[in-house]
Short mmCIF file of N, CA and C in Angstrom, two decimals:
data_model
loop_
_atom_site.label_atom_id
_atom_site.label_comp_id
_atom_site.label_asym_id
_atom_site.label_seq_id
_atom_site.Cartn_x
_atom_site.Cartn_y
_atom_site.Cartn_z
N MET A 1151 131.32 -8.46 57.25
CA MET A 1151 130.09 -7.87 56.78
C MET A 1151 129.32 -8.88 55.95
N ARG A 1152 128.00 -8.87 56.08
CA ARG A 1152 127.14 -9.69 55.25
C ARG A 1152 127.12 -9.13 53.83
N GLU A 1153 126.47 -9.85 52.97
CA GLU A 1153 126.29 -9.36 51.60
C GLU A 1153 125.41 -8.10 51.64
N ARG A 1154 125.84 -7.10 50.90
CA ARG A 1154 125.01 -5.91 50.75
C ARG A 1154 123.99 -6.18 49.66
N TYR A 1155 122.81 -5.68 49.85
CA TYR A 1155 121.74 -6.01 48.92
C TYR A 1155 121.57 -4.97 47.82
N ALA A 1156 121.36 -3.74 48.17
CA ALA A 1156 121.04 -2.78 47.12
C ALA A 1156 121.63 -1.40 47.38
N SER A 1157 122.58 -1.31 48.26
CA SER A 1157 122.99 0.02 48.69
C SER A 1157 123.84 0.76 47.68
N GLY A 1158 124.73 0.08 46.98
CA GLY A 1158 125.63 0.75 46.06
C GLY A 1158 126.71 1.57 46.74
N LEU A 1159 126.80 1.51 48.05
CA LEU A 1159 127.82 2.24 48.79
C LEU A 1159 129.10 1.43 48.85
N ASN A 1160 130.24 2.11 48.94
CA ASN A 1160 131.48 1.37 49.14
C ASN A 1160 131.49 0.79 50.55
N ASP A 1161 132.33 -0.21 50.77
CA ASP A 1161 132.33 -0.94 52.04
C ASP A 1161 132.63 -0.05 53.24
N ASP A 1162 133.54 0.91 53.08
CA ASP A 1162 133.89 1.79 54.19
C ASP A 1162 132.70 2.65 54.60
N THR A 1163 132.03 3.23 53.62
CA THR A 1163 130.85 4.06 53.92
C THR A 1163 129.74 3.20 54.50
N ALA A 1164 129.52 2.03 53.93
CA ALA A 1164 128.48 1.14 54.45
C ALA A 1164 128.75 0.79 55.91
N GLN A 1165 130.01 0.49 56.25
CA GLN A 1165 130.35 0.13 57.63
C GLN A 1165 130.10 1.30 58.57
N LYS A 1166 130.46 2.50 58.15
CA LYS A 1166 130.21 3.69 58.99
C LYS A 1166 128.71 3.90 59.21
N MET A 1167 127.93 3.67 58.16
CA MET A 1167 126.48 3.83 58.28
C MET A 1167 125.87 2.75 59.17
N ILE A 1168 126.40 1.55 59.09
CA ILE A 1168 125.92 0.47 59.96
C ILE A 1168 126.15 0.84 61.41
N GLU A 1169 127.31 1.37 61.72
CA GLU A 1169 127.61 1.79 63.09
C GLU A 1169 126.69 2.92 63.53
N LEU A 1170 126.47 3.89 62.65
CA LEU A 1170 125.59 5.02 62.96
C LEU A 1170 124.15 4.55 63.15
N LEU A 1171 123.70 3.67 62.29
CA LEU A 1171 122.35 3.13 62.40
C LEU A 1171 122.17 2.34 63.70
N ASN A 1172 123.14 1.48 64.03
CA ASN A 1172 123.03 0.70 65.26
C ASN A 1172 123.06 1.58 66.50
N ALA A 1173 123.85 2.65 66.47
CA ALA A 1173 123.87 3.58 67.61
C ALA A 1173 122.49 4.21 67.80
N ASN A 1174 121.87 4.60 66.71
CA ASN A 1174 120.55 5.20 66.80
C ASN A 1174 119.48 4.17 67.11
N LEU A 1175 119.68 2.94 66.68
CA LEU A 1175 118.77 1.86 67.05
C LEU A 1175 118.73 1.70 68.56
N ALA A 1176 119.88 1.74 69.20
CA ALA A 1176 119.93 1.64 70.67
C ALA A 1176 119.12 2.75 71.31
N ASN A 1177 119.25 3.97 70.81
CA ASN A 1177 118.51 5.10 71.37
C ASN A 1177 117.01 4.94 71.19
N VAL A 1178 116.60 4.49 70.01
CA VAL A 1178 115.17 4.35 69.72
C VAL A 1178 114.56 3.22 70.56
N ILE A 1179 115.29 2.13 70.72
CA ILE A 1179 114.79 1.04 71.57
C ILE A 1179 114.67 1.51 73.02
N ASP A 1180 115.68 2.24 73.49
CA ASP A 1180 115.63 2.77 74.86
C ASP A 1180 114.44 3.71 75.02
N LEU A 1181 114.17 4.53 74.02
CA LEU A 1181 113.02 5.43 74.08
C LEU A 1181 111.72 4.64 74.13
N THR A 1182 111.64 3.55 73.38
CA THR A 1182 110.46 2.68 73.41
C THR A 1182 110.23 2.15 74.82
N LEU A 1183 111.30 1.70 75.44
CA LEU A 1183 111.19 1.15 76.80
C LEU A 1183 110.82 2.22 77.81
N ALA A 1184 111.35 3.42 77.64
CA ALA A 1184 110.98 4.54 78.53
C ALA A 1184 109.50 4.85 78.37
N GLY A 1185 109.01 4.82 77.15
CA GLY A 1185 107.59 5.06 76.91
C GLY A 1185 106.71 4.03 77.58
N LYS A 1186 107.14 2.78 77.54
CA LYS A 1186 106.37 1.72 78.20
C LYS A 1186 106.44 1.87 79.73
N GLN A 1187 107.60 2.24 80.27
CA GLN A 1187 107.72 2.47 81.71
C GLN A 1187 106.75 3.56 82.14
N CYS A 1188 106.70 4.62 81.37
CA CYS A 1188 105.77 5.72 81.63
C CYS A 1188 104.33 5.20 81.55
N HIS A 1189 104.02 4.51 80.49
CA HIS A 1189 102.68 3.99 80.21
C HIS A 1189 102.17 3.14 81.38
N TRP A 1190 103.05 2.31 81.93
CA TRP A 1190 102.64 1.39 82.99
C TRP A 1190 102.49 2.06 84.35
N ASN A 1191 103.15 3.19 84.57
CA ASN A 1191 103.25 3.73 85.92
C ASN A 1191 102.58 5.07 86.15
N LEU A 1192 102.08 5.73 85.13
CA LEU A 1192 101.50 7.04 85.39
C LEU A 1192 100.12 6.94 86.00
N GLN A 1193 99.80 7.93 86.83
CA GLN A 1193 98.52 7.98 87.52
C GLN A 1193 98.12 9.44 87.68
N GLY A 1194 96.83 9.67 87.85
CA GLY A 1194 96.34 11.00 88.16
C GLY A 1194 95.53 11.61 87.03
N ALA A 1195 95.27 12.91 87.19
CA ALA A 1195 94.46 13.64 86.22
C ALA A 1195 95.11 13.57 84.84
N GLY A 1196 94.30 13.26 83.85
CA GLY A 1196 94.79 13.15 82.49
C GLY A 1196 95.37 11.80 82.14
N PHE A 1197 95.29 10.86 83.08
CA PHE A 1197 95.88 9.54 82.90
C PHE A 1197 95.46 8.86 81.61
N ILE A 1198 94.17 8.74 81.39
CA ILE A 1198 93.70 7.90 80.28
C ILE A 1198 94.14 8.44 78.93
N GLY A 1199 94.10 9.73 78.75
CA GLY A 1199 94.53 10.31 77.48
C GLY A 1199 95.99 10.05 77.19
N VAL A 1200 96.84 10.25 78.20
CA VAL A 1200 98.28 10.03 78.02
C VAL A 1200 98.55 8.54 77.84
N HIS A 1201 97.87 7.72 78.62
CA HIS A 1201 98.03 6.27 78.53
C HIS A 1201 97.74 5.79 77.10
N GLN A 1202 96.64 6.24 76.54
CA GLN A 1202 96.28 5.85 75.18
C GLN A 1202 97.25 6.44 74.14
N LEU A 1203 97.66 7.67 74.34
CA LEU A 1203 98.63 8.30 73.44
C LEU A 1203 99.92 7.50 73.39
N LEU A 1204 100.36 7.00 74.53
CA LEU A 1204 101.62 6.25 74.59
C LEU A 1204 101.52 4.93 73.84
N ASP A 1205 100.34 4.35 73.76
CA ASP A 1205 100.18 3.15 72.91
C ASP A 1205 100.46 3.51 71.46
N GLU A 1206 99.94 4.65 71.02
CA GLU A 1206 100.14 5.09 69.64
C GLU A 1206 101.60 5.44 69.36
N THR A 1207 102.22 6.18 70.28
CA THR A 1207 103.61 6.60 70.05
C THR A 1207 104.56 5.41 70.08
N THR A 1208 104.27 4.45 70.94
CA THR A 1208 105.11 3.25 70.99
C THR A 1208 105.05 2.49 69.67
N THR A 1209 103.88 2.40 69.09
CA THR A 1209 103.74 1.74 67.78
C THR A 1209 104.60 2.43 66.74
N ARG A 1210 104.59 3.76 66.74
CA ARG A 1210 105.39 4.50 65.76
C ARG A 1210 106.89 4.31 66.00
N ILE A 1211 107.30 4.29 67.24
CA ILE A 1211 108.72 4.10 67.54
C ILE A 1211 109.18 2.70 67.13
N LEU A 1212 108.33 1.71 67.35
CA LEU A 1212 108.68 0.35 66.93
C LEU A 1212 108.85 0.27 65.42
N GLU A 1213 108.03 1.01 64.68
CA GLU A 1213 108.18 1.05 63.23
C GLU A 1213 109.51 1.70 62.84
N ILE A 1214 109.90 2.74 63.56
CA ILE A 1214 111.20 3.38 63.31
C ILE A 1214 112.33 2.39 63.56
N SER A 1215 112.27 1.66 64.67
CA SER A 1215 113.35 0.71 64.96
C SER A 1215 113.42 -0.38 63.89
N ASP A 1216 112.28 -0.83 63.40
CA ASP A 1216 112.29 -1.83 62.31
C ASP A 1216 112.92 -1.26 61.06
N THR A 1217 112.60 -0.04 60.72
CA THR A 1217 113.17 0.60 59.52
C THR A 1217 114.68 0.75 59.65
N ILE A 1218 115.14 1.15 60.82
CA ILE A 1218 116.58 1.29 61.05
C ILE A 1218 117.26 -0.08 60.93
N ALA A 1219 116.68 -1.09 61.57
CA ALA A 1219 117.28 -2.43 61.54
C ALA A 1219 117.31 -2.98 60.11
N GLU A 1220 116.26 -2.75 59.35
CA GLU A 1220 116.24 -3.22 57.97
C GLU A 1220 117.32 -2.54 57.13
N ARG A 1221 117.55 -1.26 57.37
CA ARG A 1221 118.60 -0.55 56.63
C ARG A 1221 119.97 -1.13 56.97
N VAL A 1222 120.18 -1.49 58.22
CA VAL A 1222 121.45 -2.13 58.61
C VAL A 1222 121.68 -3.39 57.80
N VAL A 1223 120.65 -4.21 57.66
CA VAL A 1223 120.77 -5.45 56.89
C VAL A 1223 121.03 -5.15 55.42
N ILE A 1224 120.33 -4.17 54.87
CA ILE A 1224 120.53 -3.80 53.47
C ILE A 1224 121.99 -3.42 53.22
N LEU A 1225 122.60 -2.77 54.20
CA LEU A 1225 123.99 -2.33 54.05
C LEU A 1225 125.00 -3.43 54.37
N GLY A 1226 124.51 -4.62 54.73
CA GLY A 1226 125.39 -5.76 54.97
C GLY A 1226 125.77 -5.95 56.42
N GLY A 1227 125.08 -5.28 57.31
CA GLY A 1227 125.39 -5.39 58.73
C GLY A 1227 124.40 -6.23 59.49
N GLU A 1228 124.61 -6.29 60.78
CA GLU A 1228 123.73 -7.02 61.68
C GLU A 1228 123.16 -6.04 62.69
N PRO A 1229 121.84 -5.85 62.68
CA PRO A 1229 121.24 -4.97 63.69
C PRO A 1229 121.43 -5.57 65.07
N ASN A 1230 121.73 -4.71 66.04
CA ASN A 1230 121.94 -5.20 67.40
C ASN A 1230 121.04 -4.41 68.33
N GLY A 1231 119.92 -5.02 68.68
CA GLY A 1231 118.98 -4.41 69.60
C GLY A 1231 118.87 -5.15 70.91
N LEU A 1232 119.92 -5.92 71.24
CA LEU A 1232 119.90 -6.67 72.49
C LEU A 1232 119.96 -5.73 73.69
N ALA A 1233 119.36 -6.15 74.78
CA ALA A 1233 119.26 -5.30 75.97
C ALA A 1233 120.62 -4.79 76.44
N GLY A 1234 121.62 -5.65 76.43
CA GLY A 1234 122.95 -5.23 76.87
C GLY A 1234 123.53 -4.13 76.01
N ARG A 1235 123.31 -4.25 74.71
CA ARG A 1235 123.80 -3.22 73.77
C ARG A 1235 123.06 -1.91 74.00
N VAL A 1236 121.77 -1.99 74.16
CA VAL A 1236 120.97 -0.78 74.38
C VAL A 1236 121.40 -0.11 75.67
N ALA A 1237 121.54 -0.87 76.75
CA ALA A 1237 121.94 -0.30 78.04
C ALA A 1237 123.32 0.35 77.96
N LYS A 1238 124.20 -0.26 77.21
CA LYS A 1238 125.58 0.24 77.11
C LYS A 1238 125.68 1.47 76.20
N ASP A 1239 124.93 1.49 75.12
CA ASP A 1239 125.16 2.48 74.07
C ASP A 1239 124.14 3.60 73.97
N SER A 1240 123.01 3.50 74.62
CA SER A 1240 122.01 4.55 74.52
C SER A 1240 122.52 5.85 75.13
N VAL A 1241 122.17 6.96 74.50
CA VAL A 1241 122.55 8.28 75.02
C VAL A 1241 121.57 8.77 76.09
N LEU A 1242 120.50 8.03 76.30
CA LEU A 1242 119.48 8.46 77.25
C LEU A 1242 119.86 8.12 78.68
N GLU A 1243 119.49 9.02 79.58
CA GLU A 1243 119.62 8.72 81.01
C GLU A 1243 118.58 7.66 81.36
N THR A 1244 118.87 6.88 82.38
CA THR A 1244 117.93 5.87 82.84
C THR A 1244 116.62 6.53 83.22
N TYR A 1245 115.53 5.94 82.78
CA TYR A 1245 114.22 6.51 83.08
C TYR A 1245 113.97 6.43 84.59
N PRO A 1246 113.43 7.49 85.18
CA PRO A 1246 113.25 7.49 86.63
C PRO A 1246 112.16 6.51 87.07
N THR A 1247 112.40 5.90 88.19
CA THR A 1247 111.37 5.06 88.82
C THR A 1247 110.89 5.81 90.06
N GLY A 1248 109.80 5.34 90.61
CA GLY A 1248 109.28 5.96 91.81
C GLY A 1248 108.44 7.21 91.56
N ILE A 1249 108.16 7.51 90.29
CA ILE A 1249 107.26 8.62 89.99
C ILE A 1249 105.96 8.05 89.45
N THR A 1250 104.86 8.74 89.73
CA THR A 1250 103.56 8.30 89.23
C THR A 1250 102.77 9.43 88.59
N ALA A 1251 103.01 10.66 88.99
CA ALA A 1251 102.21 11.79 88.50
C ALA A 1251 102.36 11.93 86.99
N VAL A 1252 101.23 12.13 86.34
CA VAL A 1252 101.21 12.27 84.89
C VAL A 1252 102.21 13.34 84.45
N ASN A 1253 102.20 14.50 85.10
CA ASN A 1253 103.08 15.59 84.70
C ASN A 1253 104.55 15.22 84.82
N ASP A 1254 104.92 14.51 85.88
CA ASP A 1254 106.31 14.09 86.05
C ASP A 1254 106.73 13.14 84.93
N HIS A 1255 105.86 12.21 84.60
CA HIS A 1255 106.15 11.27 83.51
C HIS A 1255 106.20 11.98 82.16
N VAL A 1256 105.26 12.86 81.92
CA VAL A 1256 105.24 13.59 80.66
C VAL A 1256 106.54 14.37 80.48
N ASN A 1257 106.98 15.05 81.53
CA ASN A 1257 108.23 15.81 81.43
C ASN A 1257 109.44 14.91 81.22
N ALA A 1258 109.51 13.81 81.96
CA ALA A 1258 110.65 12.89 81.83
C ALA A 1258 110.69 12.28 80.44
N LEU A 1259 109.55 11.89 79.93
CA LEU A 1259 109.51 11.25 78.62
C LEU A 1259 109.77 12.26 77.49
N THR A 1260 109.21 13.44 77.61
CA THR A 1260 109.43 14.47 76.59
C THR A 1260 110.91 14.82 76.47
N GLU A 1261 111.60 14.92 77.60
CA GLU A 1261 113.06 15.18 77.57
C GLU A 1261 113.77 14.11 76.76
N ARG A 1262 113.40 12.88 76.93
CA ARG A 1262 114.05 11.77 76.23
C ARG A 1262 113.71 11.79 74.73
N TYR A 1263 112.50 12.12 74.41
CA TYR A 1263 112.13 12.26 72.99
C TYR A 1263 112.99 13.33 72.33
N LYS A 1264 113.14 14.46 73.01
CA LYS A 1264 113.93 15.55 72.44
C LYS A 1264 115.39 15.15 72.26
N LYS A 1265 115.93 14.39 73.19
CA LYS A 1265 117.33 13.94 73.08
C LYS A 1265 117.49 12.99 71.89
N VAL A 1266 116.56 12.08 71.71
CA VAL A 1266 116.64 11.16 70.56
C VAL A 1266 116.50 11.95 69.26
N ALA A 1267 115.60 12.91 69.22
CA ALA A 1267 115.45 13.74 68.03
C ALA A 1267 116.74 14.49 67.72
N GLU A 1268 117.40 14.98 68.74
CA GLU A 1268 118.68 15.67 68.56
C GLU A 1268 119.73 14.74 67.96
N THR A 1269 119.82 13.52 68.45
CA THR A 1269 120.81 12.58 67.91
C THR A 1269 120.46 12.17 66.48
N LEU A 1270 119.17 12.09 66.18
CA LEU A 1270 118.76 11.77 64.82
C LEU A 1270 119.15 12.89 63.86
N ARG A 1271 119.00 14.14 64.29
CA ARG A 1271 119.40 15.25 63.43
C ARG A 1271 120.91 15.26 63.19
N GLU A 1272 121.68 14.90 64.20
CA GLU A 1272 123.13 14.77 64.00
C GLU A 1272 123.43 13.65 63.00
N ALA A 1273 122.67 12.56 63.09
CA ALA A 1273 122.87 11.43 62.18
C ALA A 1273 122.50 11.80 60.75
N ILE A 1274 121.51 12.67 60.57
CA ILE A 1274 121.14 13.13 59.22
C ILE A 1274 122.35 13.77 58.56
N LYS A 1275 123.00 14.65 59.29
CA LYS A 1275 124.17 15.35 58.75
C LYS A 1275 125.31 14.38 58.47
N THR A 1276 125.58 13.48 59.41
CA THR A 1276 126.66 12.51 59.24
C THR A 1276 126.43 11.64 58.01
N ALA A 1277 125.21 11.14 57.86
CA ALA A 1277 124.89 10.29 56.71
C ALA A 1277 124.97 11.08 55.41
N GLY A 1278 124.47 12.28 55.40
CA GLY A 1278 124.54 13.12 54.21
C GLY A 1278 125.97 13.43 53.82
N ASP A 1279 126.79 13.78 54.82
CA ASP A 1279 128.21 14.07 54.56
C ASP A 1279 128.94 12.85 54.01
N ALA A 1280 128.49 11.65 54.40
CA ALA A 1280 129.11 10.41 53.92
C ALA A 1280 128.61 10.01 52.53
N GLY A 1281 127.61 10.72 52.04
CA GLY A 1281 127.08 10.42 50.71
C GLY A 1281 125.98 9.37 50.71
N ASP A 1282 125.44 9.05 51.87
CA ASP A 1282 124.36 8.07 51.95
C ASP A 1282 123.04 8.81 52.19
N GLU A 1283 122.48 9.31 51.11
CA GLU A 1283 121.25 10.09 51.21
C GLU A 1283 120.06 9.25 51.63
N ASP A 1284 120.09 7.95 51.33
CA ASP A 1284 118.98 7.09 51.75
C ASP A 1284 118.93 6.97 53.27
N THR A 1285 120.08 6.77 53.90
CA THR A 1285 120.12 6.70 55.35
C THR A 1285 119.80 8.06 55.95
N ALA A 1286 120.29 9.13 55.34
CA ALA A 1286 119.95 10.48 55.82
C ALA A 1286 118.44 10.69 55.77
N ASP A 1287 117.81 10.22 54.69
CA ASP A 1287 116.36 10.36 54.56
C ASP A 1287 115.62 9.55 55.62
N LEU A 1288 116.11 8.36 55.89
CA LEU A 1288 115.53 7.52 56.94
C LEU A 1288 115.57 8.26 58.28
N PHE A 1289 116.72 8.86 58.60
CA PHE A 1289 116.85 9.61 59.86
C PHE A 1289 115.97 10.85 59.86
N THR A 1290 115.81 11.48 58.69
CA THR A 1290 114.95 12.66 58.60
C THR A 1290 113.50 12.30 58.93
N GLU A 1291 113.02 11.23 58.33
CA GLU A 1291 111.65 10.79 58.61
C GLU A 1291 111.49 10.40 60.08
N ALA A 1292 112.47 9.70 60.63
CA ALA A 1292 112.40 9.31 62.04
C ALA A 1292 112.37 10.55 62.94
N SER A 1293 113.18 11.55 62.62
CA SER A 1293 113.20 12.75 63.47
C SER A 1293 111.88 13.50 63.39
N ARG A 1294 111.24 13.51 62.23
CA ARG A 1294 109.93 14.16 62.12
C ARG A 1294 108.90 13.47 63.02
N ILE A 1295 108.92 12.16 63.01
CA ILE A 1295 107.97 11.40 63.82
C ILE A 1295 108.25 11.62 65.30
N ILE A 1296 109.50 11.54 65.70
CA ILE A 1296 109.87 11.72 67.11
C ILE A 1296 109.54 13.14 67.56
N ASP A 1297 109.85 14.15 66.73
CA ASP A 1297 109.51 15.54 67.08
C ASP A 1297 108.01 15.71 67.28
N LYS A 1298 107.23 15.16 66.37
CA LYS A 1298 105.77 15.30 66.48
C LYS A 1298 105.26 14.61 67.73
N ASP A 1299 105.77 13.42 68.02
CA ASP A 1299 105.32 12.71 69.21
C ASP A 1299 105.79 13.41 70.49
N ALA A 1300 106.96 14.02 70.47
CA ALA A 1300 107.41 14.81 71.62
C ALA A 1300 106.44 15.96 71.87
N TRP A 1301 105.99 16.57 70.80
CA TRP A 1301 105.03 17.67 70.92
C TRP A 1301 103.70 17.14 71.48
N PHE A 1302 103.21 16.02 70.95
CA PHE A 1302 101.96 15.44 71.45
C PHE A 1302 102.06 15.12 72.93
N ILE A 1303 103.13 14.46 73.31
CA ILE A 1303 103.29 14.07 74.71
C ILE A 1303 103.48 15.31 75.59
N GLY A 1304 104.37 16.20 75.16
CA GLY A 1304 104.66 17.41 75.95
C GLY A 1304 103.47 18.32 76.12
N ALA A 1305 102.51 18.28 75.19
CA ALA A 1305 101.32 19.13 75.30
C ALA A 1305 100.47 18.75 76.51
N ASN A 1306 100.76 17.61 77.12
CA ASN A 1306 100.02 17.18 78.30
C ASN A 1306 100.62 17.68 79.60
N ALA A 1307 101.75 18.40 79.53
CA ALA A 1307 102.40 18.94 80.73
C ALA A 1307 101.60 20.12 81.27
N LYS A 1308 101.67 20.24 82.57
CA LYS A 1308 100.96 21.36 83.21
C LYS A 1308 101.95 22.39 83.68
#
């Protein structure tokens, strides 16, 4: 483990939180990539609104991944957002290819947002039970953002 900066957590708890944070980092990065896949490939009625919305949601997800990665470093760990790690550890199903309809993309992406939000809520409890309220708070804020964006994206379904 690297030097811990300001966490005040014991090494065992810090290590558990690093693992939990990295697991959720993989999910958030995978969600970012799914959003970009959707952004690049959707077509049809409502295209421009969803296309522009996905630029905004992607920006917010990238901020979440940065916050998670920074917390890993604060706790003395190494964030791992490499493609191989994300592919191996993400809880998300592979984003479908061969679809173009806005509604199909909206539904596929919304499902993935909801799954990431679910894992974040589980992480809130795990971090809280471990006594790391700062990490729990980080996950709480991330879940609020993901939930809201799931609602924004899902509102475009027909």
